Short mmCIF file of N, CA and C and ligand atoms in Angstrom, two decimals:
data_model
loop_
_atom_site.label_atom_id
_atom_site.label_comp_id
_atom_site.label_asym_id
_atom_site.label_seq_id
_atom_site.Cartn_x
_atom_site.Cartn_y
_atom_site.Cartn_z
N UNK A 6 8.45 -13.20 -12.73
CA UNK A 6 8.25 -11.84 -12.22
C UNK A 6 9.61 -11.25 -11.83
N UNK A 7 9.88 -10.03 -12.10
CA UNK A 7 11.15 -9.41 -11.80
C UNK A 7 11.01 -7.83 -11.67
N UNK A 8 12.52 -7.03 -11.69
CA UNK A 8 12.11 -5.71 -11.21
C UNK A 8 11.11 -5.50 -10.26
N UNK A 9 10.04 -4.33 -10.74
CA UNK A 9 9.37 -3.58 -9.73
C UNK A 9 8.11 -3.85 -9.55
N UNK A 10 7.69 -5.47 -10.32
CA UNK A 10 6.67 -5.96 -10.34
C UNK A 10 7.12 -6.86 -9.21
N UNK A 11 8.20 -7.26 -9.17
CA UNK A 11 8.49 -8.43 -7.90
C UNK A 11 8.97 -7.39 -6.53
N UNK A 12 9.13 -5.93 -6.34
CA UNK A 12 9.54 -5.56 -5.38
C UNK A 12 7.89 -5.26 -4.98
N UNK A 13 6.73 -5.22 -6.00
CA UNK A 13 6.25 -4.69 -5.25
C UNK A 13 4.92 -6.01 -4.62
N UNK A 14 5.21 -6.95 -5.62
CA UNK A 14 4.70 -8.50 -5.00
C UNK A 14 5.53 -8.71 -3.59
N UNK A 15 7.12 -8.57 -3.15
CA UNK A 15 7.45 -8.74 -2.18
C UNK A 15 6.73 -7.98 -0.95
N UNK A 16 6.83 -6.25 -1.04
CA UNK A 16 5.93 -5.37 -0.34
C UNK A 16 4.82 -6.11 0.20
N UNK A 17 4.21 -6.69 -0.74
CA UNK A 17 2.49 -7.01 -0.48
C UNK A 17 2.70 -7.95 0.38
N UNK A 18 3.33 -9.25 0.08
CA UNK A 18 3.72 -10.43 1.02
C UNK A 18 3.69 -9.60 2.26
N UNK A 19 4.74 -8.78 2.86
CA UNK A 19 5.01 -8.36 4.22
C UNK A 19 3.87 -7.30 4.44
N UNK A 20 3.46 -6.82 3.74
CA UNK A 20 2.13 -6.29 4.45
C UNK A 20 0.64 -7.32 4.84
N UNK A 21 0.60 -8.46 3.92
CA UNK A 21 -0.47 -9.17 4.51
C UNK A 21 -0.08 -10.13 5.43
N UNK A 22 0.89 -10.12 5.94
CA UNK A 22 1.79 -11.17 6.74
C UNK A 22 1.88 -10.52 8.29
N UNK A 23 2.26 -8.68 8.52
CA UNK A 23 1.81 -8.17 9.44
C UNK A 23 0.90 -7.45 9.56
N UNK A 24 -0.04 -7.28 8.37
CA UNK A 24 -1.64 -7.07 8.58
C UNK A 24 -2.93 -7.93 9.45
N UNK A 25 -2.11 -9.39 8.97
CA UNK A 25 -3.22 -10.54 9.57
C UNK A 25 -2.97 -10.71 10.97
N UNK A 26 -1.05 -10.61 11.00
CA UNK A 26 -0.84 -10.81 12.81
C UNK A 26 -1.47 -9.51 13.49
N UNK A 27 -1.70 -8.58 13.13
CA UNK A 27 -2.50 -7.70 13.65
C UNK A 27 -3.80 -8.30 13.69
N UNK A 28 -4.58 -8.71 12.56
CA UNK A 28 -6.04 -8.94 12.91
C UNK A 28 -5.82 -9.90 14.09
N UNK A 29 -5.08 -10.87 14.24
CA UNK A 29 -5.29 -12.08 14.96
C UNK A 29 -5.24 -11.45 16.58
N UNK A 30 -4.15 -10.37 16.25
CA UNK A 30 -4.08 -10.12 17.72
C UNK A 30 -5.00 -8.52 17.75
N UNK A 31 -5.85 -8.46 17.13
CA UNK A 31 -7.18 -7.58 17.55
C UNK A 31 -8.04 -8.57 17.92
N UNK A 32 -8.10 -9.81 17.43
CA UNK A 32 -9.27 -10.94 17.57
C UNK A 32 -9.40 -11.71 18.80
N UNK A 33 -8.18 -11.41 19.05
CA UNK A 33 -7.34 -12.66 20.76
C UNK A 33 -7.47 -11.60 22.02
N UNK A 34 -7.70 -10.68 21.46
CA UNK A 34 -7.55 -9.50 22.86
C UNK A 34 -8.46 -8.86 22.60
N UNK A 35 -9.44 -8.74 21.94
CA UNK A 35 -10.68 -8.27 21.44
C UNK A 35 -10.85 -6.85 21.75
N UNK A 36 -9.39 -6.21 21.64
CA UNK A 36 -9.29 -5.05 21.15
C UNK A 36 -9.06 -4.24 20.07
N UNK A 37 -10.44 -3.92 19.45
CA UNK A 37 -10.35 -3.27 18.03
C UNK A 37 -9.64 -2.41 17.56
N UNK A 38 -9.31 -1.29 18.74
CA UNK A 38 -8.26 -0.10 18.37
C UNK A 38 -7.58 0.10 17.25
N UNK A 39 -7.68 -0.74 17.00
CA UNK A 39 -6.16 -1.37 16.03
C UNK A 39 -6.94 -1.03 14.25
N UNK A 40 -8.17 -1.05 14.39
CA UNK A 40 -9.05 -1.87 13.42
C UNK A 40 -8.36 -0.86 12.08
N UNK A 41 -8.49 0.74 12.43
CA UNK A 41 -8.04 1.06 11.06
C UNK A 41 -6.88 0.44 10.42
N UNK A 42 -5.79 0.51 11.42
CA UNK A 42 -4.82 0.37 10.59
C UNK A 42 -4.42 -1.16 9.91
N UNK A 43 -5.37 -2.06 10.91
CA UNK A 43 -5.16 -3.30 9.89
C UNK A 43 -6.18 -3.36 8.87
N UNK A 44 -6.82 -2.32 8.68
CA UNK A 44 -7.92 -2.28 7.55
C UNK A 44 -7.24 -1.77 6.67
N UNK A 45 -6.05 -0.99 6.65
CA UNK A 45 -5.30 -0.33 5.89
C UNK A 45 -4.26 -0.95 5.26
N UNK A 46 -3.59 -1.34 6.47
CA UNK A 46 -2.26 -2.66 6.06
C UNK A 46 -3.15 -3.58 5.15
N UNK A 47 -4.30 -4.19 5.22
CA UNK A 47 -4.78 -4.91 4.49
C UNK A 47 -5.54 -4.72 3.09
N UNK A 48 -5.94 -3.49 3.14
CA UNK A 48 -6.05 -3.03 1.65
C UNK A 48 -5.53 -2.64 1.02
N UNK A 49 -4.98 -1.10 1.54
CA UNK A 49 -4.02 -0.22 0.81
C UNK A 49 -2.84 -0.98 0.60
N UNK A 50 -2.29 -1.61 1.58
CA UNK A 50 -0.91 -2.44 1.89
C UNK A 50 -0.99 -3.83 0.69
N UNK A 51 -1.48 -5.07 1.54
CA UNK A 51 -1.55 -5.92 0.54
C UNK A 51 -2.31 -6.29 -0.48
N UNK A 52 -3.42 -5.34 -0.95
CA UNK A 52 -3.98 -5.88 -2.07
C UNK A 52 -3.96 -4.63 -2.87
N UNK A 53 -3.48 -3.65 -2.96
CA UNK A 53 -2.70 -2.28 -3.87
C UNK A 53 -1.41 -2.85 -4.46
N UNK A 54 -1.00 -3.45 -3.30
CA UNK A 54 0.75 -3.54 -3.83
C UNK A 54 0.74 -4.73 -4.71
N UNK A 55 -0.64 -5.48 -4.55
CA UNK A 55 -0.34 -6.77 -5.47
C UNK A 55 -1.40 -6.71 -6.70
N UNK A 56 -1.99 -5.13 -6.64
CA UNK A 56 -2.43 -4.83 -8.02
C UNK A 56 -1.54 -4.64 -8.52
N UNK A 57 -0.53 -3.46 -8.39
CA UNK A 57 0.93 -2.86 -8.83
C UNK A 57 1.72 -3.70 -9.61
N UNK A 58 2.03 -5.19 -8.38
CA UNK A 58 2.88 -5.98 -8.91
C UNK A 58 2.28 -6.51 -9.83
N UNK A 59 0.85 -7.24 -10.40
CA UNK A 59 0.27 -7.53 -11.77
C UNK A 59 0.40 -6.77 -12.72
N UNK A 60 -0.24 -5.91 -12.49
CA UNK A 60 0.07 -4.41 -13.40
C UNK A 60 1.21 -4.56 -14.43
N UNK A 61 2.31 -4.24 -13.43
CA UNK A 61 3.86 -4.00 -14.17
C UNK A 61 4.05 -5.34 -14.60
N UNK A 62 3.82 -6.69 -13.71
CA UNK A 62 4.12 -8.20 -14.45
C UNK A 62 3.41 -8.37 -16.14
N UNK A 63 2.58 -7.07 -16.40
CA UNK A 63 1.83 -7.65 -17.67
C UNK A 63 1.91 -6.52 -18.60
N UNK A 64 3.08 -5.38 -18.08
CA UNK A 64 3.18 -4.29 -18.63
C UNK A 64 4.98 -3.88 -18.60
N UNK A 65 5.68 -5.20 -19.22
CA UNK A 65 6.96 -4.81 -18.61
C UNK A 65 7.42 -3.82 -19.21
N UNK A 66 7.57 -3.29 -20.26
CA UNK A 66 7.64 -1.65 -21.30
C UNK A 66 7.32 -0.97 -20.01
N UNK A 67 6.20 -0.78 -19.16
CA UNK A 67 5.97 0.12 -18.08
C UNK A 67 6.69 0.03 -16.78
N UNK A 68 6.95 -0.85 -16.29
CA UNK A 68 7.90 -1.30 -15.61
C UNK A 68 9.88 -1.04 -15.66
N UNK A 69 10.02 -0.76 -17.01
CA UNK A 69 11.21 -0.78 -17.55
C UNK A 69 11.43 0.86 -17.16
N UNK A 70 10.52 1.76 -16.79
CA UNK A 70 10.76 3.03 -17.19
C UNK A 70 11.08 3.95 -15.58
N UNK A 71 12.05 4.94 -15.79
CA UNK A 71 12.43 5.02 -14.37
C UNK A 71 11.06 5.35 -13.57
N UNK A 72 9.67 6.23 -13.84
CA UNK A 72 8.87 6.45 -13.79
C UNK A 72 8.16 5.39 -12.71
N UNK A 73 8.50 4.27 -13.04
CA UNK A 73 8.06 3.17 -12.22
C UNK A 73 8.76 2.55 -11.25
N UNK A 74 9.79 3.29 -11.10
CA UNK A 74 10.57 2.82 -10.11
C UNK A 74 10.66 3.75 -8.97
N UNK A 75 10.29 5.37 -9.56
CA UNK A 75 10.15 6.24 -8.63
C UNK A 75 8.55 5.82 -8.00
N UNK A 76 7.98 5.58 -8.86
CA UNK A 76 5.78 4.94 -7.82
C UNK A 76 6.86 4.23 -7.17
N UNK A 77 7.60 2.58 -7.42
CA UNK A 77 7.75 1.75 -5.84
C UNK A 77 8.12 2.63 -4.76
N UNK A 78 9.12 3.38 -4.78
CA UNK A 78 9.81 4.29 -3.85
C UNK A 78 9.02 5.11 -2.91
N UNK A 79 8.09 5.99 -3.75
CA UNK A 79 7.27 6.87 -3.31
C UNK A 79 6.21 5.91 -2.52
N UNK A 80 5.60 4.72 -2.96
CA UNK A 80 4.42 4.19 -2.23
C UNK A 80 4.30 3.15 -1.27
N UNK A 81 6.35 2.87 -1.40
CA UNK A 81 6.76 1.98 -0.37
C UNK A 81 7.00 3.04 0.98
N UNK A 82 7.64 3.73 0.65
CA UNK A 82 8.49 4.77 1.49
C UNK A 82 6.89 5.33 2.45
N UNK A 83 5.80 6.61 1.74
CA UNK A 83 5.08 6.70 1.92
C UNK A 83 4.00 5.90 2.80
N UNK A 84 3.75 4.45 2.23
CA UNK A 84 2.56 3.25 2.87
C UNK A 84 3.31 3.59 4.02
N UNK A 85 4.89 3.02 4.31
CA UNK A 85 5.05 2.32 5.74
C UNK A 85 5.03 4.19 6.70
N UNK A 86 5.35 4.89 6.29
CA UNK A 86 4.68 6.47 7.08
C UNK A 86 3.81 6.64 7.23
N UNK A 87 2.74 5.94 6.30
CA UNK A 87 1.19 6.13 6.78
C UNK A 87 0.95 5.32 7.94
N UNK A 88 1.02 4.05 7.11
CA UNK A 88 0.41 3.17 8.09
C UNK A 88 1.32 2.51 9.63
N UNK A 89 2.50 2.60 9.60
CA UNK A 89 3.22 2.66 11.08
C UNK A 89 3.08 4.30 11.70
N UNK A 90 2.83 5.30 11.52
CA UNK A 90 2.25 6.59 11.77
C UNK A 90 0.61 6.31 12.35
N UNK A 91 -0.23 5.37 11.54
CA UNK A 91 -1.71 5.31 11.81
C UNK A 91 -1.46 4.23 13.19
N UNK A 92 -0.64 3.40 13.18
CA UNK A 92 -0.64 2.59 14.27
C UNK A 92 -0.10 3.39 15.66
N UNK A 93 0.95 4.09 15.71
CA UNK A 93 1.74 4.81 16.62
C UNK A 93 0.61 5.94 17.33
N UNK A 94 -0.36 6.51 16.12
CA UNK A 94 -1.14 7.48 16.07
C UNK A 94 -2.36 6.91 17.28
N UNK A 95 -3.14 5.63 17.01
CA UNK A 95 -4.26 5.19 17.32
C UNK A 95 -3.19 4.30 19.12
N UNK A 96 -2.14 4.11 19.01
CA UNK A 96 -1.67 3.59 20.23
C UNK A 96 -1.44 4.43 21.50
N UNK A 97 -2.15 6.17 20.95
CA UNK A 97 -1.75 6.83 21.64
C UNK A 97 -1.04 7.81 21.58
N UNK A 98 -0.09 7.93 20.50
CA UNK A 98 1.12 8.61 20.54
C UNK A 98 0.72 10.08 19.41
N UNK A 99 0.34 10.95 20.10
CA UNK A 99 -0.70 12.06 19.13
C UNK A 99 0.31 12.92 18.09
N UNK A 100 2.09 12.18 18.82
CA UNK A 100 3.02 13.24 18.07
C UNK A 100 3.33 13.11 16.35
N UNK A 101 2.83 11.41 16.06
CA UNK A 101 2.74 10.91 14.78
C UNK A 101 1.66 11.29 13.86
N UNK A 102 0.99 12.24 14.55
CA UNK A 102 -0.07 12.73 13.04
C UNK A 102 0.65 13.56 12.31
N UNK A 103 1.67 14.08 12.38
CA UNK A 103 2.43 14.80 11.12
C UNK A 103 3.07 13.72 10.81
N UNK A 104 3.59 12.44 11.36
CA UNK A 104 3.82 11.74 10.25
C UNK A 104 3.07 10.83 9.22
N UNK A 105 1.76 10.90 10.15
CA UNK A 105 0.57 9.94 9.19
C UNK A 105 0.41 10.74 7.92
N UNK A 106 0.23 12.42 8.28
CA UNK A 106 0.00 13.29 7.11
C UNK A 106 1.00 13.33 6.02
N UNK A 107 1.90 13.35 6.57
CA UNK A 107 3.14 13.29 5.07
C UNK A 107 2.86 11.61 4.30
N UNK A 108 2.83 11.27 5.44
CA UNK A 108 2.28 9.74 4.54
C UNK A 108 1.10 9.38 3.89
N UNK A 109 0.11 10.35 3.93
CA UNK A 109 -1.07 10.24 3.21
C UNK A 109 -1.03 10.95 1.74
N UNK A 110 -0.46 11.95 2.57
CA UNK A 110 -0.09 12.75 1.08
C UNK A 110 1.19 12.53 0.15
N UNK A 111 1.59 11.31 0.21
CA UNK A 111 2.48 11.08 -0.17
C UNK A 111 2.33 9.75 -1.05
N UNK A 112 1.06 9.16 -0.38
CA UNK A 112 0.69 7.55 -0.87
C UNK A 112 0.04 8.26 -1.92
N UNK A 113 -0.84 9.30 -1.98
CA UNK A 113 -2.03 9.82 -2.47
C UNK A 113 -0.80 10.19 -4.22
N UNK A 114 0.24 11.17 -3.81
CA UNK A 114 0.75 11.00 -4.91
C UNK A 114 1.46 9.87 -5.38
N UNK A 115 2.15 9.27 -4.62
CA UNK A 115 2.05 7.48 -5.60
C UNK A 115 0.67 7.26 -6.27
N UNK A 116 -0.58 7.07 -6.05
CA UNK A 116 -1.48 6.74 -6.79
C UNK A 116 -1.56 7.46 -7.68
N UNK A 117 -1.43 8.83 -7.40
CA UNK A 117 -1.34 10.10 -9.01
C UNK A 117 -0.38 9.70 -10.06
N UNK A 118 0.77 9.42 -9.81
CA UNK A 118 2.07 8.98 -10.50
C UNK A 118 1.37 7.45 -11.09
N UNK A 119 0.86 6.61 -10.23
CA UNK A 119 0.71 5.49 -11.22
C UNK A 119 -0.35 5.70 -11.65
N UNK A 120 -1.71 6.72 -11.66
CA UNK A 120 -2.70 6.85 -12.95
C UNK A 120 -1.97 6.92 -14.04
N UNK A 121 -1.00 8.17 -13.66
CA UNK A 121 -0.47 8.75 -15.42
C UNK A 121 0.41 7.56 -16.27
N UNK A 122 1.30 6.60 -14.82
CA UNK A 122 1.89 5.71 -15.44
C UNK A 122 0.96 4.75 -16.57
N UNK A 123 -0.22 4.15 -15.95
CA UNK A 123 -1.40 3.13 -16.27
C UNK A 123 -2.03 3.68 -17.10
N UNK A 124 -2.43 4.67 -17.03
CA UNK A 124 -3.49 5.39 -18.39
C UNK A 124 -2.59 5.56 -19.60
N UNK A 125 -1.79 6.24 -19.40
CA UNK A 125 -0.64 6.13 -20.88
C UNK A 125 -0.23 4.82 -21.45
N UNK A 126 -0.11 3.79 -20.60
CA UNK A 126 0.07 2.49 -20.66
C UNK A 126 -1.06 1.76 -21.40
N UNK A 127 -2.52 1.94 -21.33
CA UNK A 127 -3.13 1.44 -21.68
C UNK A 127 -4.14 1.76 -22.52
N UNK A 128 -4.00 3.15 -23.26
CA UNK A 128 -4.87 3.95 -23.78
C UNK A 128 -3.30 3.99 -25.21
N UNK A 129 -2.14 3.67 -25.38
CA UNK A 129 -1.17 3.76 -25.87
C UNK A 129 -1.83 2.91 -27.48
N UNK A 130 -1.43 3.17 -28.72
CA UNK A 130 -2.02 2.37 -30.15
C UNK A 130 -1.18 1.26 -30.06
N UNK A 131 -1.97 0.23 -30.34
CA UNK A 131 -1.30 -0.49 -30.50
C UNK A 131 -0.04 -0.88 -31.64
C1 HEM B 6 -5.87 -13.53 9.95
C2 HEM B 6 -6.96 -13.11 9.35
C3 HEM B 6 -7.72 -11.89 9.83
C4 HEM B 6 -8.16 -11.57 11.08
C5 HEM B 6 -7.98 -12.37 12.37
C6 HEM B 6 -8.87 -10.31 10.97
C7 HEM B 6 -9.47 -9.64 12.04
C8 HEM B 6 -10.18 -8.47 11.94
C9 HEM B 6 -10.83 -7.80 13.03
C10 HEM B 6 -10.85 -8.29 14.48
C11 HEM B 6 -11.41 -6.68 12.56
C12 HEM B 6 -12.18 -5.64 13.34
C13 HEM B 6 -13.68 -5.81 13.15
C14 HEM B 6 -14.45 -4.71 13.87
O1 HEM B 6 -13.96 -4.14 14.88
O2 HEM B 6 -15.59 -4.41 13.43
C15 HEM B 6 -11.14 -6.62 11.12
C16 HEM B 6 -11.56 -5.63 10.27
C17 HEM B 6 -11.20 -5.54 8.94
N1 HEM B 6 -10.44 -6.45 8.23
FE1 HEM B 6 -9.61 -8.13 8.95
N2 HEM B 6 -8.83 -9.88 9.67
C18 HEM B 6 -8.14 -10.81 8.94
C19 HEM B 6 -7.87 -10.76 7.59
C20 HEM B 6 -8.22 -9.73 6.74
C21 HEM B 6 -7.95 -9.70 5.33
C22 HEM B 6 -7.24 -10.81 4.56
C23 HEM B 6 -8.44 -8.52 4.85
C24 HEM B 6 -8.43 -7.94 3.46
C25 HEM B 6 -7.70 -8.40 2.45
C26 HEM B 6 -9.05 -7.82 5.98
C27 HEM B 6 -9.65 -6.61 5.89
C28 HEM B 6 -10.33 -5.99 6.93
C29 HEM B 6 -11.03 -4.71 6.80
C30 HEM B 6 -11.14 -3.86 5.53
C31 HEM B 6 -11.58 -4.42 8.06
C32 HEM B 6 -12.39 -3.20 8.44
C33 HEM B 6 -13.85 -3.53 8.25
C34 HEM B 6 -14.76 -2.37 8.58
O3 HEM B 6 -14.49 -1.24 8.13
O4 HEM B 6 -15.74 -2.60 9.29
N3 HEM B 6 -8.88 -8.57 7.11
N4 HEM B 6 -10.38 -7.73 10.78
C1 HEM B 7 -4.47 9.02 1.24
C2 HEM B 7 -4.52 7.94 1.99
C3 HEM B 7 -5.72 7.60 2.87
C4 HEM B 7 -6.24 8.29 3.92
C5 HEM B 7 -5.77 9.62 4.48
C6 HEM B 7 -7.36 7.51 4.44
C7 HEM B 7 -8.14 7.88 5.51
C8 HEM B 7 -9.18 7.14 6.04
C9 HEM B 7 -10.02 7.52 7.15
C10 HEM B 7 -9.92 8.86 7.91
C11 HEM B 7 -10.89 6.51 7.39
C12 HEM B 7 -11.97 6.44 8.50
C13 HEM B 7 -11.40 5.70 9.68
C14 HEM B 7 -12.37 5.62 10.85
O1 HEM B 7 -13.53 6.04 10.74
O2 HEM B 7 -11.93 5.13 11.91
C15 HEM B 7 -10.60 5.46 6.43
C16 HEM B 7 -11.26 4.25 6.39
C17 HEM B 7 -10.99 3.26 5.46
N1 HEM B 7 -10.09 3.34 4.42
FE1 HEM B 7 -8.78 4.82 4.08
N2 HEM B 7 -7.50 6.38 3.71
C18 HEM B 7 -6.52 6.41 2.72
C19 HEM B 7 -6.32 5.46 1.75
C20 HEM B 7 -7.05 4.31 1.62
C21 HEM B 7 -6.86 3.36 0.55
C22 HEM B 7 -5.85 3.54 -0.59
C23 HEM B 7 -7.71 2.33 0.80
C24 HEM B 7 -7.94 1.05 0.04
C25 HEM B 7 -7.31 0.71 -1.05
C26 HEM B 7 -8.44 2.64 2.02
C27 HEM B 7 -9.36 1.81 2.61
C28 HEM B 7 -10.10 2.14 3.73
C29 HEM B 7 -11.06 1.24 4.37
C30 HEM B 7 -11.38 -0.20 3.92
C31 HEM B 7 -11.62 1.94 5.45
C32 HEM B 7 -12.69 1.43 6.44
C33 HEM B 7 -12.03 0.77 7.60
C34 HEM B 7 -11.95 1.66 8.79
O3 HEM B 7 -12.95 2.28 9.17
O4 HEM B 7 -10.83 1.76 9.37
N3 HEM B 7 -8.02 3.85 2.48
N4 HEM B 7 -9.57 5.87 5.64
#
């Protein structure tokens, strides 16, 4: 695995790594508060980023193209604005919903950018 299939297998690692220490410490203090955003870190975060990284590991032609290097950017950059914004947001801090919002709408177009990447990719003649 290499390039932007391994940056974005790395991503995933550190999102399910401080997704779970979150669950553990919603589970130990049996305060849920927390619940979206480790529901988030844990989906959107590590099991998106380690579709991505398969994806491009089995599509390196797609991977090769700057196109795919601007999705890591946009959905790395974006995730951690959402989801450290959704945490800051739910801890209280009401001044981070403009940053949760740029980060939603921002993940939202990473996923737009990698339809067009993936559908052209796989609808392509052989
Ligand atoms: C260290 C392991 C984990 C712990 C201790 C943990 C703990 C928790 C806790 C305490 C909740 C809140 C439940 C509630 O308030 O109803 C929760 C919810 C959730 N967790 Fe985890 N979790 C762990 C791993 C995972 C993993 C690996 C995933 C997904 C890949 C995941 C996905 C979710 C989701 C999606 C929810 C929200 C469920 C809902 O909407 O009701 N969690 N988890
Ligand atoms: C544009 C980005 C996104 C926004 C703005 C967003 C927003 C929301 C909102 C408002 C909720 C309800 C939370 C609540 O009732 O407390 C929610 C729940 C949830 N979302 Fe998202 N979401 C986004 C992306 C995603 C993605 C990409 C996934 C999975 C791949 C996802 C998985 C979930 C799950 C599992 C829940 C239920 C857990 C919970 O209630 O916290 N979301 N989301």
């Amino acid at each position: 695995m290499q390039g932007v299939a391994r940056n974005f297998f790395t991503l995933a690692i550190v999102y399910a790594l401080i997704g779970m220490g979150l669950g553990i410490d919603m589970a130990i203090s049996q305060d849920h508060t927390q619940m979206p955003t480790h529901a988030h870190v844990m989906v959107a975060g590590w099991l998106m980023s380690s579709v991505f990284a398969f994806f491009y590991h089995l599509f390196p032609a797609a991977a090769a193209s700057a196109l795919a290097k601007l999705h890591f950017w946009l959905a790395a950059v974006s995730g951690i604005l959402l989801m450290a914004g959704l945490y800051l947001l739910l801890a209280g801090n009401e001044a981070m919903e403009a940053m949760t919002a740029v980060g939603s709408i921002g993940f939202y177009a990473a996923m737009a950018l990698f339809a067009f990447i993936a559908l052209r990719t796989v609808y392509r003649p052989a």
